mmCIF file of C-alpha atoms in Angstrom:
data_model
loop_
_atom_site.group_PDB
_atom_site.id
_atom_site.type_symbol
_atom_site.label_atom_id
_atom_site.label_comp_id
_atom_site.label_asym_id
_atom_site.label_seq_id
_atom_site.Cartn_x
_atom_site.Cartn_y
_atom_site.Cartn_z
ATOM 1 C CA MET A 1 -2.168 -7.744 -10.009
ATOM 2 C CA ALA A 2 -4.091 -4.561 -10.820
ATOM 3 C CA LEU A 3 -4.797 -5.755 -14.351
ATOM 4 C CA ASN A 4 -5.763 -9.250 -13.229
ATOM 5 C CA LEU A 5 -8.186 -7.956 -10.601
ATOM 6 C CA MET A 6 -9.553 -4.901 -12.383
ATOM 7 C CA GLY A 7 -9.135 -5.884 -16.029
ATOM 8 C CA PRO A 8 -12.401 -7.858 -16.147
ATOM 9 C CA LEU A 9 -14.211 -4.745 -14.893
ATOM 10 C CA LYS A 10 -12.942 -2.715 -17.833
ATOM 11 C CA LEU A 11 -14.228 -5.357 -20.251
ATOM 12 C CA ASP A 12 -17.680 -5.722 -18.663
ATOM 13 C CA ARG A 13 -19.556 -2.633 -17.461
ATOM 14 C CA GLY A 14 -22.236 -4.704 -15.745
ATOM 15 C CA LEU A 15 -19.586 -6.577 -13.782
ATOM 16 C CA ALA A 16 -17.916 -3.289 -12.870
ATOM 17 C CA GLU A 17 -21.172 -1.830 -11.594
ATOM 18 C CA ALA A 18 -21.884 -4.944 -9.540
ATOM 19 C CA PHE A 19 -18.346 -4.812 -8.097
ATOM 20 C CA VAL A 20 -18.867 -1.192 -7.061
ATOM 21 C CA ARG A 21 -22.123 -2.164 -5.354
ATOM 22 C CA GLU A 22 -20.220 -4.797 -3.375
ATOM 23 C CA ILE A 23 -17.417 -2.573 -2.092
ATOM 24 C CA ALA A 24 -18.996 0.912 -2.075
ATOM 25 C CA PRO A 25 -22.789 0.651 -2.299
ATOM 26 C CA ASP A 26 -23.283 4.306 -1.364
ATOM 27 C CA LEU A 27 -21.305 5.367 -4.449
ATOM 28 C CA ALA A 28 -22.905 2.900 -6.864
ATOM 29 C CA GLY A 29 -24.276 3.972 -10.214
ATOM 30 C CA ARG A 30 -23.448 3.794 -13.895
ATOM 31 C CA VAL A 31 -19.770 3.025 -14.444
ATOM 32 C CA CYS A 32 -18.444 5.418 -17.082
ATOM 33 C CA SER A 33 -14.886 4.122 -17.292
ATOM 34 C CA VAL A 34 -12.249 1.903 -15.712
ATOM 35 C CA SER A 35 -8.656 3.014 -16.225
ATOM 36 C CA PHE A 36 -5.157 2.240 -14.984
ATOM 37 C CA GLU A 37 -2.268 4.424 -13.791
ATOM 38 C CA HIS A 38 -4.689 7.327 -13.655
ATOM 39 C CA SER A 39 -3.829 10.882 -12.713
ATOM 40 C CA PRO A 40 -5.978 13.963 -13.330
ATOM 41 C CA GLY A 41 -2.812 15.783 -14.381
ATOM 42 C CA ARG A 42 0.772 14.760 -13.674
ATOM 43 C CA GLY A 43 2.736 17.788 -12.566
ATOM 44 C CA ASP A 44 -0.405 19.935 -12.418
ATOM 45 C CA PRO A 45 -0.278 22.348 -9.443
ATOM 46 C CA THR A 46 -4.062 22.074 -9.166
ATOM 47 C CA PHE A 47 -3.404 18.632 -7.716
ATOM 48 C CA THR A 48 -0.194 17.283 -6.152
ATOM 49 C CA ALA A 49 2.154 18.835 -8.751
ATOM 50 C CA ASP A 50 4.020 15.550 -9.109
ATOM 51 C CA GLY A 51 3.709 12.161 -10.785
ATOM 52 C CA THR A 52 1.428 10.567 -8.182
ATOM 53 C CA ALA A 53 -1.174 8.305 -9.825
ATOM 54 C CA PHE A 54 -3.685 5.627 -8.883
ATOM 55 C CA ASP A 55 -3.115 2.025 -9.968
ATOM 56 C CA ALA A 56 -6.756 1.739 -11.031
ATOM 57 C CA PHE A 57 -9.608 4.218 -11.227
ATOM 58 C CA ILE A 58 -13.368 3.849 -11.710
ATOM 59 C CA ILE A 59 -15.580 6.800 -12.681
ATOM 60 C CA ILE A 60 -19.254 6.538 -11.718
ATOM 61 C CA ARG A 61 -22.333 8.589 -12.547
ATOM 62 C CA GLN A 62 -24.844 8.151 -9.736
ATOM 63 C CA GLU A 63 -28.606 8.149 -10.193
ATOM 64 C CA ASP A 64 -28.918 11.678 -8.797
ATOM 65 C CA GLY A 65 -26.408 12.940 -11.365
ATOM 66 C CA ARG A 66 -23.475 13.206 -8.986
ATOM 67 C CA LYS A 67 -20.093 12.164 -10.352
ATOM 68 C CA ALA A 68 -18.054 9.878 -8.129
ATOM 69 C CA PHE A 69 -14.870 7.849 -8.287
ATOM 70 C CA LEU A 70 -13.173 4.885 -6.687
ATOM 71 C CA ALA A 71 -9.373 5.061 -6.697
ATOM 72 C CA PHE A 72 -7.158 2.067 -5.977
ATOM 73 C CA GLU A 73 -3.617 1.446 -4.805
ATOM 74 C CA LEU A 74 -2.763 -2.264 -5.035
ATOM 75 C CA LYS A 75 0.155 -3.882 -3.254
ATOM 76 C CA TYR A 76 1.150 -7.530 -3.172
ATOM 77 C CA SER A 77 4.678 -7.956 -1.824
ATOM 78 C CA GLU A 78 5.484 -4.247 -1.475
ATOM 79 C CA THR A 79 6.292 -3.019 2.019
ATOM 80 C CA CYS A 80 5.473 0.725 1.982
ATOM 81 C CA ALA A 81 9.208 1.330 2.308
ATOM 82 C CA GLU A 82 9.832 2.673 -1.191
ATOM 83 C CA PRO A 83 12.212 5.632 -1.568
ATOM 84 C CA GLU A 84 10.547 8.693 -0.126
ATOM 85 C CA PRO A 85 9.842 11.480 -2.633
ATOM 86 C CA ARG A 86 11.111 15.003 -2.305
ATOM 87 C CA MET A 87 8.721 16.952 -0.122
ATOM 88 C CA ARG A 88 7.071 19.728 -2.120
ATOM 89 C CA PRO A 89 5.399 22.921 -0.880
ATOM 90 C CA ARG A 90 2.210 21.796 -2.632
ATOM 91 C CA TYR A 91 1.985 18.809 -0.278
ATOM 92 C CA ASP A 92 1.865 21.124 2.717
ATOM 93 C CA ASP A 93 -0.754 23.303 1.024
ATOM 94 C CA LEU A 94 -2.983 20.327 0.263
ATOM 95 C CA SER A 95 -2.465 18.725 3.654
ATOM 96 C CA ASN A 96 -3.721 21.895 5.341
ATOM 97 C CA ALA A 97 -6.520 22.669 2.880
ATOM 98 C CA SER A 98 -7.896 19.132 2.589
ATOM 99 C CA GLU A 99 -9.187 18.946 6.176
ATOM 100 C CA LEU A 100 -8.544 15.203 6.034
ATOM 101 C CA PHE A 101 -6.161 15.037 8.972
ATOM 102 C CA ILE A 102 -6.180 15.500 12.721
ATOM 103 C CA ASP A 103 -2.841 17.305 12.472
ATOM 104 C CA SER A 104 -2.038 18.201 8.876
ATOM 105 C CA GLU A 105 1.518 19.205 9.812
ATOM 106 C CA ASP A 106 2.434 15.974 11.593
ATOM 107 C CA PRO A 107 5.885 14.893 10.316
ATOM 108 C CA ASP A 108 4.787 11.243 10.458
ATOM 109 C CA LEU A 109 2.540 11.832 7.438
ATOM 110 C CA ARG A 110 5.571 12.787 5.397
ATOM 111 C CA ARG A 111 7.598 9.657 6.120
ATOM 112 C CA ASN A 112 7.387 5.970 5.369
ATOM 113 C CA PRO A 113 5.383 3.886 5.818
ATOM 114 C CA VAL A 114 2.421 6.284 5.475
ATOM 115 C CA GLN A 115 3.615 9.015 3.096
ATOM 116 C CA GLN A 116 2.260 7.305 -0.031
ATOM 117 C CA CYS A 117 -1.216 6.962 1.485
ATOM 118 C CA TRP A 118 -0.993 10.644 2.443
ATOM 119 C CA ARG A 119 -0.099 11.726 -1.097
ATOM 120 C CA LEU A 120 -2.719 9.516 -2.758
ATOM 121 C CA HIS A 121 -5.433 10.637 -0.356
ATOM 122 C CA MET A 122 -4.588 14.298 -0.968
ATOM 123 C CA LEU A 123 -4.685 13.672 -4.721
ATOM 124 C CA ALA A 124 -8.140 12.133 -4.327
ATOM 125 C CA GLN A 125 -9.399 15.084 -2.280
ATOM 126 C CA SER A 126 -7.865 17.638 -4.632
ATOM 127 C CA MET A 127 -9.977 16.239 -7.482
ATOM 128 C CA ILE A 128 -13.122 16.832 -5.427
ATOM 129 C CA ASP A 129 -11.984 20.303 -4.391
ATOM 130 C CA ALA A 130 -11.247 21.161 -8.042
ATOM 131 C CA GLY A 131 -14.839 20.316 -8.951
ATOM 132 C CA LEU A 132 -14.026 17.275 -11.084
ATOM 133 C CA TYR A 133 -16.041 14.968 -8.817
ATOM 134 C CA ASP A 134 -18.677 15.236 -6.137
ATOM 135 C CA ALA A 135 -17.522 12.259 -4.070
ATOM 136 C CA GLY A 136 -14.811 9.640 -4.030
ATOM 137 C CA ARG A 137 -12.976 6.999 -2.081
ATOM 138 C CA LEU A 138 -9.416 5.698 -2.006
ATOM 139 C CA PHE A 139 -8.899 1.961 -1.494
ATOM 140 C CA VAL A 140 -5.610 0.333 -0.575
ATOM 141 C CA ILE A 141 -5.749 -3.357 -1.497
ATOM 142 C CA ALA A 142 -3.187 -5.824 -0.153
ATOM 143 C CA PRO A 143 -3.187 -9.396 1.160
ATOM 144 C CA ARG A 144 -4.047 -9.820 4.819
ATOM 145 C CA LEU A 145 -0.679 -11.505 5.338
ATOM 146 C CA ASN A 146 1.227 -8.488 4.047
ATOM 147 C CA ASP A 147 1.884 -7.250 7.560
ATOM 148 C CA GLN A 148 3.866 -4.216 6.450
ATOM 149 C CA VAL A 149 1.021 -2.786 4.376
ATOM 150 C CA GLN A 150 -1.602 -3.698 6.963
ATOM 151 C CA ARG A 151 0.377 -1.920 9.671
ATOM 152 C CA ALA A 152 1.022 1.069 7.415
ATOM 153 C CA THR A 153 -2.645 1.581 6.561
ATOM 154 C CA ALA A 154 -3.669 1.145 10.192
ATOM 155 C CA ARG A 155 -1.075 3.728 11.208
ATOM 156 C CA TYR A 156 -2.249 6.105 8.485
ATOM 157 C CA GLN A 157 -5.851 5.816 9.639
ATOM 158 C CA THR A 158 -4.873 7.067 13.102
ATOM 159 C CA HIS A 159 -4.067 10.414 11.455
ATOM 160 C CA LEU A 160 -7.469 10.847 9.796
ATOM 161 C CA ALA A 161 -10.101 13.306 10.923
ATOM 162 C CA PRO A 162 -13.662 11.976 11.343
ATOM 163 C CA PRO A 163 -15.182 11.169 7.930
ATOM 164 C CA ARG A 164 -17.346 13.751 6.178
ATOM 165 C CA GLY A 165 -19.545 13.457 3.116
ATOM 166 C CA ASP A 166 -17.630 16.129 1.216
ATOM 167 C CA LYS A 167 -14.275 14.439 1.793
ATOM 168 C CA ALA A 168 -12.608 11.560 -0.013
ATOM 169 C CA GLY A 169 -12.902 8.410 2.061
ATOM 170 C CA PHE A 170 -10.112 5.951 2.797
ATOM 171 C CA VAL A 171 -10.549 2.164 2.980
ATOM 172 C CA ASN A 172 -8.077 -0.623 3.657
ATOM 173 C CA LEU A 173 -9.580 -3.504 1.653
ATOM 174 C CA ALA A 174 -7.961 -6.918 2.006
ATOM 175 C CA LEU A 175 -7.126 -8.539 -1.316
ATOM 176 C CA GLU A 176 -9.093 -11.583 -0.206
ATOM 177 C CA ASP A 177 -12.194 -9.422 0.264
ATOM 178 C CA ALA A 178 -11.705 -7.732 -3.103
ATOM 179 C CA ILE A 179 -11.537 -11.148 -4.765
ATOM 180 C CA ALA A 180 -14.674 -12.242 -2.912
ATOM 181 C CA ALA A 181 -16.428 -9.081 -4.120
ATOM 182 C CA LEU A 182 -15.486 -9.936 -7.698
ATOM 183 C CA ALA A 183 -17.000 -13.399 -7.268
ATOM 184 C CA LEU A 184 -20.206 -11.978 -5.813
ATOM 185 C CA ALA A 185 -20.339 -9.413 -8.606
ATOM 186 C CA GLY A 186 -20.562 -12.211 -11.160
ATOM 187 C CA ASP A 187 -17.097 -13.531 -12.046
ATOM 188 C CA PRO A 188 -16.404 -16.501 -9.754
ATOM 189 C CA ASP A 189 -14.079 -18.117 -12.308
ATOM 190 C CA GLN A 190 -11.690 -15.173 -12.317
ATOM 191 C CA ALA A 191 -11.982 -14.999 -8.536
ATOM 192 C CA ARG A 192 -10.836 -18.614 -8.293
ATOM 193 C CA ARG A 193 -7.896 -17.885 -10.580
ATOM 194 C CA LEU A 194 -6.920 -14.866 -8.510
ATOM 195 C CA THR A 195 -7.144 -16.880 -5.302
ATOM 196 C CA ALA A 196 -4.939 -19.619 -6.742
ATOM 197 C CA ARG A 197 -2.361 -17.125 -7.955
ATOM 198 C CA TYR A 198 -2.237 -14.634 -5.100
ATOM 199 C CA THR A 199 -3.732 -15.804 -1.821
ATOM 200 C CA ASP A 200 -3.834 -19.620 -1.660
ATOM 201 C CA LEU A 201 -0.577 -20.520 0.048
ATOM 202 C CA SER A 202 -1.397 -24.213 0.497
ATOM 203 C CA PRO A 203 1.106 -25.287 -2.221
ATOM 204 C CA VAL A 204 3.829 -23.472 -0.284
ATOM 205 C CA HIS A 205 2.739 -25.019 2.993
ATOM 206 C CA ALA A 206 2.804 -28.456 1.378
ATOM 207 C CA LEU A 207 6.495 -28.011 0.613
ATOM 208 C CA ILE A 208 7.457 -27.003 4.130
#
């Protein structure tokens, strides 16, 4: 799904820039790259010191020269109940230092269904803190009818401190809205194909 949704953005910079304007207008600018399975450094203790990576990643140079990113985690039928990783001391360090959370030591952050959002969000913030970027935002994209992911992201958001300009943002973006943004950005044909493949359940309903 990541390649089908984001692949056209990699092939067309103008489309990518228009897509960014649709979903994150405050971070819009010149798109420098679109990549997949991106990590600033797997295993690097500067970041999460593990293999955590983003499904898709857009690097942007804004008009004022600031460097920004949009990071994406895409889920279709996943449930946020994957095997939990081994908790590492670096997670605790980042959770405390990031200032992203109301209670950085809350055990709920370290368990399913929110631990992956926690790790990805800390990875995003660690890239800003390391000076690689000036601003960024993490998007979780899943269908509205994926109740498990929708509940998980809503639960995760209850742990977040009030947003600040120097902190990586977090957005739960419905797959349907991401597809609509792609259409508005200039690729309605691909948007129709994505809708038919991923979100139009009328053929299923017709069989029931």
